């Protein structure tokens, strides 16, 4: 909506470069690339107002609840590591407490220990620390963004890339991910040394 006002289009090519970045980093890149007549802060203020109306209605992706409940039942530590600010995350999570209440911790892009956003590994290393610092090679990341896949690899972790079909067509192949799946409905925990789903 904001870009359309300036005669610009939010293409998947642009979105792919912004996905996974911290809010201000993404806003600066968007303003620079589109040359809209807004500062990054002005863009973020307007975008956040619009998102505050839409985010509470967000629904979990197919397969998410099944996977998270499965991991929780088997006492496998799980942490959300998102580039979103804590405020934006809380808005997104407001109507999904059943899901987010299952996680052991939530790491956000504006948490004090996060010095660098994706593709730097900071978010995932912080998530690892909150799980008690297991070996990074024992950590498995689920990502929808190319920047996130790179961040997970930079952290030395395994990563399952679950891209939107538009993103997958822009970036064919695995892009460094350990595995690529179309939906979390297709995730096979056994392939990663995890207990099988009971309904498998």
mmCIF file of N, CA and C in Angstrom, residues 65-173:
data_model
loop_
_atom_site.group_PDB
_atom_site.id
_atom_site.type_symbol
_atom_site.label_atom_id
_atom_site.label_comp_id
_atom_site.label_asym_id
_atom_site.label_seq_id
_atom_site.Cartn_x
_atom_site.Cartn_y
_atom_site.Cartn_z
ATOM 1 N N UNK A 65 1.754 -26.073 14.050
ATOM 2 C CA UNK A 65 1.252 -26.493 15.362
ATOM 3 C C UNK A 65 1.593 -27.964 15.636
ATOM 4 N N UNK A 66 1.414 -28.803 14.639
ATOM 5 C CA UNK A 66 1.726 -30.232 14.793
ATOM 6 C C UNK A 66 3.195 -30.419 15.176
ATOM 7 N N UNK A 67 4.093 -29.729 14.466
ATOM 8 C CA UNK A 67 5.525 -29.870 14.718
ATOM 9 C C UNK A 67 5.907 -29.349 16.099
ATOM 10 N N UNK A 68 5.431 -28.170 16.441
ATOM 11 C CA UNK A 68 5.803 -27.570 17.728
ATOM 12 C C UNK A 68 5.284 -28.419 18.888
ATOM 13 N N UNK A 69 4.050 -28.878 18.785
ATOM 14 C CA UNK A 69 3.503 -29.750 19.845
ATOM 15 C C UNK A 69 4.313 -31.047 19.954
ATOM 16 N N UNK A 70 4.693 -31.591 18.817
ATOM 17 C CA UNK A 70 5.488 -32.828 18.786
ATOM 18 C C UNK A 70 6.826 -32.628 19.503
ATOM 19 N N UNK A 71 7.508 -31.540 19.193
ATOM 20 C CA UNK A 71 8.797 -31.263 19.824
ATOM 21 C C UNK A 71 8.629 -31.048 21.324
ATOM 22 N N UNK A 72 7.571 -30.342 21.700
ATOM 23 C CA UNK A 72 7.313 -30.062 23.114
ATOM 24 C C UNK A 72 7.048 -31.356 23.886
ATOM 25 N N UNK A 73 6.221 -32.225 23.319
ATOM 26 C CA UNK A 73 5.891 -33.506 23.959
ATOM 27 C C UNK A 73 7.154 -34.325 24.220
ATOM 28 N N UNK A 74 8.129 -34.212 23.321
ATOM 29 C CA UNK A 74 9.370 -34.985 23.447
ATOM 30 C C UNK A 74 10.484 -34.205 24.162
ATOM 31 N N UNK A 75 10.099 -33.111 24.817
ATOM 32 C CA UNK A 75 11.041 -32.302 25.614
ATOM 33 C C UNK A 75 12.245 -31.822 24.819
ATOM 34 N N UNK A 76 12.021 -31.493 23.562
ATOM 35 C CA UNK A 76 13.085 -30.938 22.723
ATOM 36 C C UNK A 76 12.982 -29.416 22.825
ATOM 37 N N UNK A 77 14.039 -28.746 23.295
ATOM 38 C CA UNK A 77 13.967 -27.293 23.470
ATOM 39 C C UNK A 77 13.662 -26.590 22.144
ATOM 40 N N UNK A 78 12.766 -25.608 22.209
ATOM 41 C CA UNK A 78 12.393 -24.860 21.003
ATOM 42 C C UNK A 78 12.329 -23.370 21.326
ATOM 43 N N UNK A 79 12.917 -22.588 20.444
ATOM 44 C CA UNK A 79 12.994 -21.141 20.624
ATOM 45 C C UNK A 79 12.600 -20.463 19.321
ATOM 46 N N UNK A 80 11.829 -19.383 19.431
ATOM 47 C CA UNK A 80 11.561 -18.528 18.276
ATOM 48 C C UNK A 80 12.738 -17.567 18.167
ATOM 49 N N UNK A 81 13.298 -17.423 16.967
ATOM 50 C CA UNK A 81 14.358 -16.441 16.709
ATOM 51 C C UNK A 81 13.892 -15.610 15.521
ATOM 52 N N UNK A 82 13.372 -14.418 15.804
ATOM 53 C CA UNK A 82 12.788 -13.583 14.764
ATOM 54 C C UNK A 82 13.487 -12.235 14.674
ATOM 55 N N UNK A 83 13.613 -11.733 13.469
ATOM 56 C CA UNK A 83 14.192 -10.406 13.272
ATOM 57 C C UNK A 83 13.222 -9.304 13.666
ATOM 58 N N UNK A 84 11.967 -9.652 13.862
ATOM 59 C CA UNK A 84 10.959 -8.663 14.261
ATOM 60 C C UNK A 84 11.338 -8.017 15.588
ATOM 61 N N UNK A 85 10.876 -6.791 15.786
ATOM 62 C CA UNK A 85 11.044 -6.158 17.090
ATOM 63 C C UNK A 85 10.143 -6.875 18.089
ATOM 64 N N UNK A 86 10.430 -6.722 19.359
ATOM 65 C CA UNK A 86 9.614 -7.345 20.405
ATOM 66 C C UNK A 86 8.162 -6.847 20.307
ATOM 67 N N UNK A 87 7.975 -5.556 20.069
ATOM 68 C CA UNK A 87 6.613 -5.013 19.958
ATOM 69 C C UNK A 87 5.857 -5.651 18.802
ATOM 70 N N UNK A 88 6.491 -5.733 17.633
ATOM 71 C CA UNK A 88 5.826 -6.341 16.474
ATOM 72 C C UNK A 88 5.559 -7.824 16.705
ATOM 73 N N UNK A 89 6.506 -8.512 17.328
ATOM 74 C CA UNK A 89 6.288 -9.926 17.616
ATOM 75 C C UNK A 89 5.077 -10.101 18.527
ATOM 76 N N UNK A 90 4.974 -9.267 19.557
ATOM 77 C CA UNK A 90 3.853 -9.387 20.495
ATOM 78 C C UNK A 90 2.514 -9.169 19.796
ATOM 79 N N UNK A 91 2.483 -8.267 18.819
ATOM 80 C CA UNK A 91 1.254 -8.058 18.049
ATOM 81 C C UNK A 91 0.951 -9.306 17.227
ATOM 82 N N UNK A 92 1.966 -9.833 16.545
ATOM 83 C CA UNK A 92 1.781 -11.043 15.725
ATOM 84 C C UNK A 92 1.310 -12.219 16.577
ATOM 85 N N UNK A 93 1.859 -12.322 17.773
ATOM 86 C CA UNK A 93 1.587 -13.480 18.628
ATOM 87 C C UNK A 93 0.307 -13.340 19.442
ATOM 88 N N UNK A 94 -0.289 -12.153 19.449
ATOM 89 C CA UNK A 94 -1.401 -11.878 20.366
ATOM 90 C C UNK A 94 -2.561 -12.864 20.250
ATOM 91 N N UNK A 95 -2.887 -13.300 19.058
ATOM 92 C CA UNK A 95 -3.996 -14.246 18.889
ATOM 93 C C UNK A 95 -3.518 -15.676 18.666
ATOM 94 N N UNK A 96 -2.252 -15.917 18.927
ATOM 95 C CA UNK A 96 -1.693 -17.261 18.743
ATOM 96 C C UNK A 96 -0.961 -17.734 19.999
ATOM 97 N N UNK A 97 -1.535 -17.422 21.148
ATOM 98 C CA UNK A 97 -0.879 -17.772 22.410
ATOM 99 C C UNK A 97 -0.748 -19.279 22.607
ATOM 100 N N UNK A 98 -1.707 -20.041 22.072
ATOM 101 C CA UNK A 98 -1.617 -21.500 22.194
ATOM 102 C C UNK A 98 -0.322 -22.002 21.561
ATOM 103 N N UNK A 99 0.046 -21.414 20.419
ATOM 104 C CA UNK A 99 1.277 -21.799 19.730
ATOM 105 C C UNK A 99 2.504 -21.258 20.456
ATOM 106 N N UNK A 100 2.560 -19.951 20.648
ATOM 107 C CA UNK A 100 3.786 -19.343 21.165
ATOM 108 C C UNK A 100 4.032 -19.670 22.635
ATOM 109 N N UNK A 101 2.989 -20.072 23.352
ATOM 110 C CA UNK A 101 3.160 -20.501 24.732
ATOM 111 C C UNK A 101 3.934 -21.805 24.861
ATOM 112 N N UNK A 102 4.066 -22.543 23.759
ATOM 113 C CA UNK A 102 4.795 -23.815 23.774
ATOM 114 C C UNK A 102 6.309 -23.632 23.685
ATOM 115 N N UNK A 103 6.749 -22.459 23.242
ATOM 116 C CA UNK A 103 8.183 -22.221 23.064
ATOM 117 C C UNK A 103 8.854 -21.929 24.404
ATOM 118 N N UNK A 104 10.104 -22.354 24.524
ATOM 119 C CA UNK A 104 10.867 -22.137 25.750
ATOM 120 C C UNK A 104 11.330 -20.694 25.884
ATOM 121 N N UNK A 105 11.527 -20.027 24.757
ATOM 122 C CA UNK A 105 11.990 -18.643 24.784
ATOM 123 C C UNK A 105 11.712 -17.999 23.427
ATOM 124 N N UNK A 106 11.744 -16.673 23.413
ATOM 125 C CA UNK A 106 11.557 -15.895 22.187
ATOM 126 C C UNK A 106 12.726 -14.919 22.087
ATOM 127 N N UNK A 107 13.462 -14.952 20.984
ATOM 128 C CA UNK A 107 14.547 -13.999 20.731
ATOM 129 C C UNK A 107 14.078 -13.070 19.617
ATOM 130 N N UNK A 108 14.160 -11.760 19.862
ATOM 131 C CA UNK A 108 13.732 -10.775 18.859
ATOM 132 C C UNK A 108 14.917 -9.941 18.383
ATOM 133 N N UNK A 109 14.766 -9.382 17.205
ATOM 134 C CA UNK A 109 15.848 -8.643 16.564
ATOM 135 C C UNK A 109 16.323 -7.427 17.326
ATOM 136 N N UNK A 110 15.468 -6.884 18.215
ATOM 137 C CA UNK A 110 15.892 -5.711 18.982
ATOM 138 C C UNK A 110 16.297 -6.061 20.416
ATOM 139 N N UNK A 111 16.446 -7.356 20.723
ATOM 140 C CA UNK A 111 16.953 -7.743 22.044
ATOM 141 C C UNK A 111 18.389 -7.233 22.193
ATOM 142 N N UNK A 112 18.761 -6.878 23.415
ATOM 143 C CA UNK A 112 20.043 -6.196 23.646
ATOM 144 C C UNK A 112 21.262 -6.996 23.201
ATOM 145 N N UNK A 113 21.191 -8.327 23.250
ATOM 146 C CA UNK A 113 22.375 -9.123 22.878
ATOM 147 C C UNK A 113 22.535 -9.282 21.370
ATOM 148 N N UNK A 114 21.552 -8.856 20.594
ATOM 149 C CA UNK A 114 21.623 -9.002 19.134
ATOM 150 C C UNK A 114 22.315 -7.772 18.553
ATOM 151 N N UNK A 115 23.589 -7.929 18.246
ATOM 152 C CA UNK A 115 24.371 -6.800 17.719
ATOM 153 C C UNK A 115 24.200 -6.656 16.210
ATOM 154 N N UNK A 116 24.036 -7.781 15.512
ATOM 155 C CA UNK A 116 23.921 -7.766 14.051
ATOM 156 C C UNK A 116 22.735 -8.616 13.627
ATOM 157 N N UNK A 117 21.993 -8.107 12.643
ATOM 158 C CA UNK A 117 20.853 -8.854 12.125
ATOM 159 C C UNK A 117 21.289 -9.903 11.116
ATOM 160 N N UNK A 118 20.327 -10.707 10.681
ATOM 161 C CA UNK A 118 20.592 -11.693 9.630
ATOM 162 C C UNK A 118 21.109 -10.956 8.397
ATOM 163 N N UNK A 119 22.068 -11.514 7.674
ATOM 164 C CA UNK A 119 22.545 -12.893 7.692
ATOM 165 C C UNK A 119 23.631 -13.210 8.732
ATOM 166 N N UNK A 120 23.920 -12.275 9.645
ATOM 167 C CA UNK A 120 24.837 -12.604 10.750
ATOM 168 C C UNK A 120 24.162 -13.654 11.642
ATOM 169 N N UNK A 121 24.936 -14.447 12.367
ATOM 170 C CA UNK A 121 24.364 -15.559 13.140
ATOM 171 C C UNK A 121 23.816 -15.182 14.516
ATOM 172 N N UNK A 122 23.877 -13.909 14.892
ATOM 173 C CA UNK A 122 23.562 -13.485 16.264
ATOM 174 C C UNK A 122 22.242 -14.031 16.811
ATOM 175 N N UNK A 123 21.162 -13.906 16.035
ATOM 176 C CA UNK A 123 19.844 -14.365 16.508
ATOM 177 C C UNK A 123 19.867 -15.843 16.870
ATOM 178 N N UNK A 124 20.454 -16.643 16.000
ATOM 179 C CA UNK A 124 20.451 -18.086 16.225
ATOM 180 C C UNK A 124 21.409 -18.496 17.340
ATOM 181 N N UNK A 125 22.512 -17.794 17.465
ATOM 182 C CA UNK A 125 23.439 -18.091 18.564
ATOM 183 C C UNK A 125 22.815 -17.716 19.908
ATOM 184 N N UNK A 126 22.042 -16.633 19.922
ATOM 185 C CA UNK A 126 21.328 -16.246 21.139
ATOM 186 C C UNK A 126 20.268 -17.290 21.490
ATOM 187 N N UNK A 127 19.556 -17.777 20.469
ATOM 188 C CA UNK A 127 18.554 -18.829 20.694
ATOM 189 C C UNK A 127 19.222 -20.077 21.266
ATOM 190 N N UNK A 128 20.384 -20.412 20.739
ATOM 191 C CA UNK A 128 21.149 -21.576 21.216
ATOM 192 C C UNK A 128 21.520 -21.391 22.692
ATOM 193 N N UNK A 129 21.966 -20.193 23.035
ATOM 194 C CA UNK A 129 22.330 -19.907 24.429
ATOM 195 C C UNK A 129 21.126 -20.074 25.347
ATOM 196 N N UNK A 130 19.956 -19.668 24.871
ATOM 197 C CA UNK A 130 18.746 -19.773 25.700
ATOM 198 C C UNK A 130 18.277 -21.217 25.852
ATOM 199 N N UNK A 131 18.804 -22.099 25.012
ATOM 200 C CA UNK A 131 18.484 -23.526 25.141
ATOM 201 C C UNK A 131 19.533 -24.255 25.977
ATOM 202 N N UNK A 132 20.482 -23.518 26.535
ATOM 203 C CA UNK A 132 21.514 -24.143 27.360
ATOM 204 C C UNK A 132 22.798 -24.431 26.616
ATOM 205 N N UNK A 133 22.990 -23.794 25.464
ATOM 206 C CA UNK A 133 24.209 -23.928 24.661
ATOM 207 C C UNK A 133 24.549 -25.346 24.223
ATOM 208 N N UNK A 134 23.591 -26.039 23.581
ATOM 209 C CA UNK A 134 23.973 -27.317 22.972
ATOM 210 C C UNK A 134 24.941 -27.033 21.826
ATOM 211 N N UNK A 135 25.583 -28.048 21.324
ATOM 212 C CA UNK A 135 26.439 -27.873 20.148
ATOM 213 C C UNK A 135 25.593 -27.301 19.016
ATOM 214 N N UNK A 136 26.138 -26.329 18.292
ATOM 215 C CA UNK A 136 25.368 -25.735 17.187
ATOM 216 C C UNK A 136 25.014 -26.781 16.138
ATOM 217 N N UNK A 137 25.821 -27.830 16.051
ATOM 218 C CA UNK A 137 25.524 -28.877 15.065
ATOM 219 C C UNK A 137 24.302 -29.702 15.462
ATOM 220 N N UNK A 138 23.844 -29.532 16.706
ATOM 221 C CA UNK A 138 22.630 -30.211 17.155
ATOM 222 C C UNK A 138 21.403 -29.314 17.051
ATOM 223 N N UNK A 139 21.586 -28.110 16.527
ATOM 224 C CA UNK A 139 20.473 -27.169 16.385
ATOM 225 C C UNK A 139 19.910 -27.239 14.969
ATOM 226 N N UNK A 140 18.595 -27.190 14.882
ATOM 227 C CA UNK A 140 17.899 -27.224 13.600
ATOM 228 C C UNK A 140 17.035 -25.976 13.489
ATOM 229 N N UNK A 141 17.242 -25.232 12.420
ATOM 230 C CA UNK A 141 16.522 -23.984 12.174
ATOM 231 C C UNK A 141 15.514 -24.203 11.053
ATOM 232 N N UNK A 142 14.326 -23.633 11.217
ATOM 233 C CA UNK A 142 13.334 -23.600 10.140
ATOM 234 C C UNK A 142 13.259 -22.158 9.670
ATOM 235 N N UNK A 143 13.443 -21.942 8.375
ATOM 236 C CA UNK A 143 13.522 -20.589 7.830
ATOM 237 C C UNK A 143 12.693 -20.453 6.566
ATOM 238 N N UNK A 144 12.137 -19.242 6.381
ATOM 239 C CA UNK A 144 11.447 -18.951 5.123
ATOM 240 C C UNK A 144 12.239 -17.963 4.279
ATOM 241 N N UNK A 145 13.255 -17.338 4.859
ATOM 242 C CA UNK A 145 14.006 -16.280 4.174
ATOM 243 C C UNK A 145 15.419 -16.734 3.797
ATOM 244 N N UNK A 146 15.884 -16.254 2.649
ATOM 245 C CA UNK A 146 17.264 -16.527 2.217
ATOM 246 C C UNK A 146 18.260 -15.979 3.238
ATOM 247 N N UNK A 147 18.010 -14.762 3.744
ATOM 248 C CA UNK A 147 18.900 -14.185 4.758
ATOM 249 C C UNK A 147 18.950 -15.057 6.007
ATOM 250 N N UNK A 148 17.827 -15.682 6.342
ATOM 251 C CA UNK A 148 17.772 -16.565 7.501
ATOM 252 C C UNK A 148 18.520 -17.864 7.282
ATOM 253 N N UNK A 149 18.412 -18.404 6.072
ATOM 254 C CA UNK A 149 19.167 -19.620 5.733
ATOM 255 C C UNK A 149 20.660 -19.336 5.888
ATOM 256 N N UNK A 150 21.083 -18.201 5.364
ATOM 257 C CA UNK A 150 22.501 -17.831 5.457
ATOM 258 C C UNK A 150 22.922 -17.623 6.913
ATOM 259 N N UNK A 151 22.054 -17.003 7.705
ATOM 260 C CA UNK A 151 22.369 -16.774 9.123
ATOM 261 C C UNK A 151 22.520 -18.096 9.872
ATOM 262 N N UNK A 152 21.633 -19.042 9.585
ATOM 263 C CA UNK A 152 21.714 -20.358 10.238
ATOM 264 C C UNK A 152 23.008 -21.067 9.853
ATOM 265 N N UNK A 153 23.358 -21.008 8.570
ATOM 266 C CA UNK A 153 24.611 -21.631 8.117
ATOM 267 C C UNK A 153 25.809 -20.935 8.763
ATOM 268 N N UNK A 154 25.745 -19.597 8.863
ATOM 269 C CA UNK A 154 26.827 -18.848 9.509
ATOM 270 C C UNK A 154 26.967 -19.214 10.985
ATOM 271 N N UNK A 155 25.873 -19.672 11.591
ATOM 272 C CA UNK A 155 25.909 -20.114 12.992
ATOM 273 C C UNK A 155 26.398 -21.556 13.110
ATOM 274 N N UNK A 156 26.563 -22.240 11.967
ATOM 275 C CA UNK A 156 27.006 -23.631 11.981
ATOM 276 C C UNK A 156 25.882 -24.625 12.228
ATOM 277 N N UNK A 157 24.639 -24.179 12.020
ATOM 278 C CA UNK A 157 23.472 -25.011 12.307
ATOM 279 C C UNK A 157 22.892 -25.624 11.043
ATOM 280 N N UNK A 158 22.125 -26.687 11.229
ATOM 281 C CA UNK A 158 21.356 -27.269 10.127
ATOM 282 C C UNK A 158 20.137 -26.379 9.909
ATOM 283 N N UNK A 159 19.699 -26.273 8.655
ATOM 284 C CA UNK A 159 18.544 -25.410 8.384
ATOM 285 C C UNK A 159 17.639 -26.040 7.340
ATOM 286 N N UNK A 160 16.352 -26.031 7.653
ATOM 287 C CA UNK A 160 15.329 -26.466 6.707
ATOM 288 C C UNK A 160 14.689 -25.199 6.154
ATOM 289 N N UNK A 161 14.792 -25.041 4.844
ATOM 290 C CA UNK A 161 14.215 -23.869 4.182
ATOM 291 C C UNK A 161 12.805 -24.224 3.729
ATOM 292 N N UNK A 162 11.838 -23.383 4.157
ATOM 293 C CA UNK A 162 10.430 -23.575 3.801
ATOM 294 C C UNK A 162 9.980 -22.313 3.059
ATOM 295 N N UNK A 163 10.385 -22.173 1.785
ATOM 296 C CA UNK A 163 10.125 -20.922 1.075
ATOM 297 C C UNK A 163 8.711 -20.833 0.516
ATOM 298 N N UNK A 164 8.236 -19.611 0.410
ATOM 299 C CA UNK A 164 7.028 -19.349 -0.365
ATOM 300 C C UNK A 164 7.335 -19.776 -1.800
ATOM 301 N N UNK A 165 6.365 -20.315 -2.541
ATOM 302 C CA UNK A 165 6.634 -20.736 -3.926
ATOM 303 C C UNK A 165 7.217 -19.621 -4.797
ATOM 304 N N UNK A 166 6.809 -18.376 -4.552
ATOM 305 C CA UNK A 166 7.360 -17.248 -5.322
ATOM 306 C C UNK A 166 8.851 -17.080 -5.061
ATOM 307 N N UNK A 167 9.243 -17.292 -3.813
ATOM 308 C CA UNK A 167 10.653 -17.176 -3.441
ATOM 309 C C UNK A 167 11.448 -18.346 -4.011
ATOM 310 N N UNK A 168 10.869 -19.537 -3.934
ATOM 311 C CA UNK A 168 11.544 -20.732 -4.456
ATOM 312 C C UNK A 168 11.794 -20.613 -5.952
ATOM 313 N N UNK A 169 10.881 -19.976 -6.680
ATOM 314 C CA UNK A 169 11.084 -19.835 -8.126
ATOM 315 C C UNK A 169 12.151 -18.792 -8.436
ATOM 316 N N UNK A 170 12.298 -17.798 -7.562
ATOM 317 C CA UNK A 170 13.360 -16.794 -7.736
ATOM 318 C C UNK A 170 14.733 -17.368 -7.397
ATOM 319 N N UNK A 171 14.755 -18.274 -6.434
ATOM 320 C CA UNK A 171 16.006 -18.858 -5.939
ATOM 321 C C UNK A 171 15.922 -20.381 -5.995
ATOM 322 N N UNK A 172 16.021 -20.965 -7.188
ATOM 323 C CA UNK A 172 15.942 -22.426 -7.275
ATOM 324 C C UNK A 172 17.118 -23.088 -6.556
ATOM 325 N N UNK A 173 16.913 -24.330 -6.174
ATOM 326 C CA UNK A 173 17.971 -25.056 -5.472
ATOM 327 C C UNK A 173 17.831 -24.917 -3.973
#
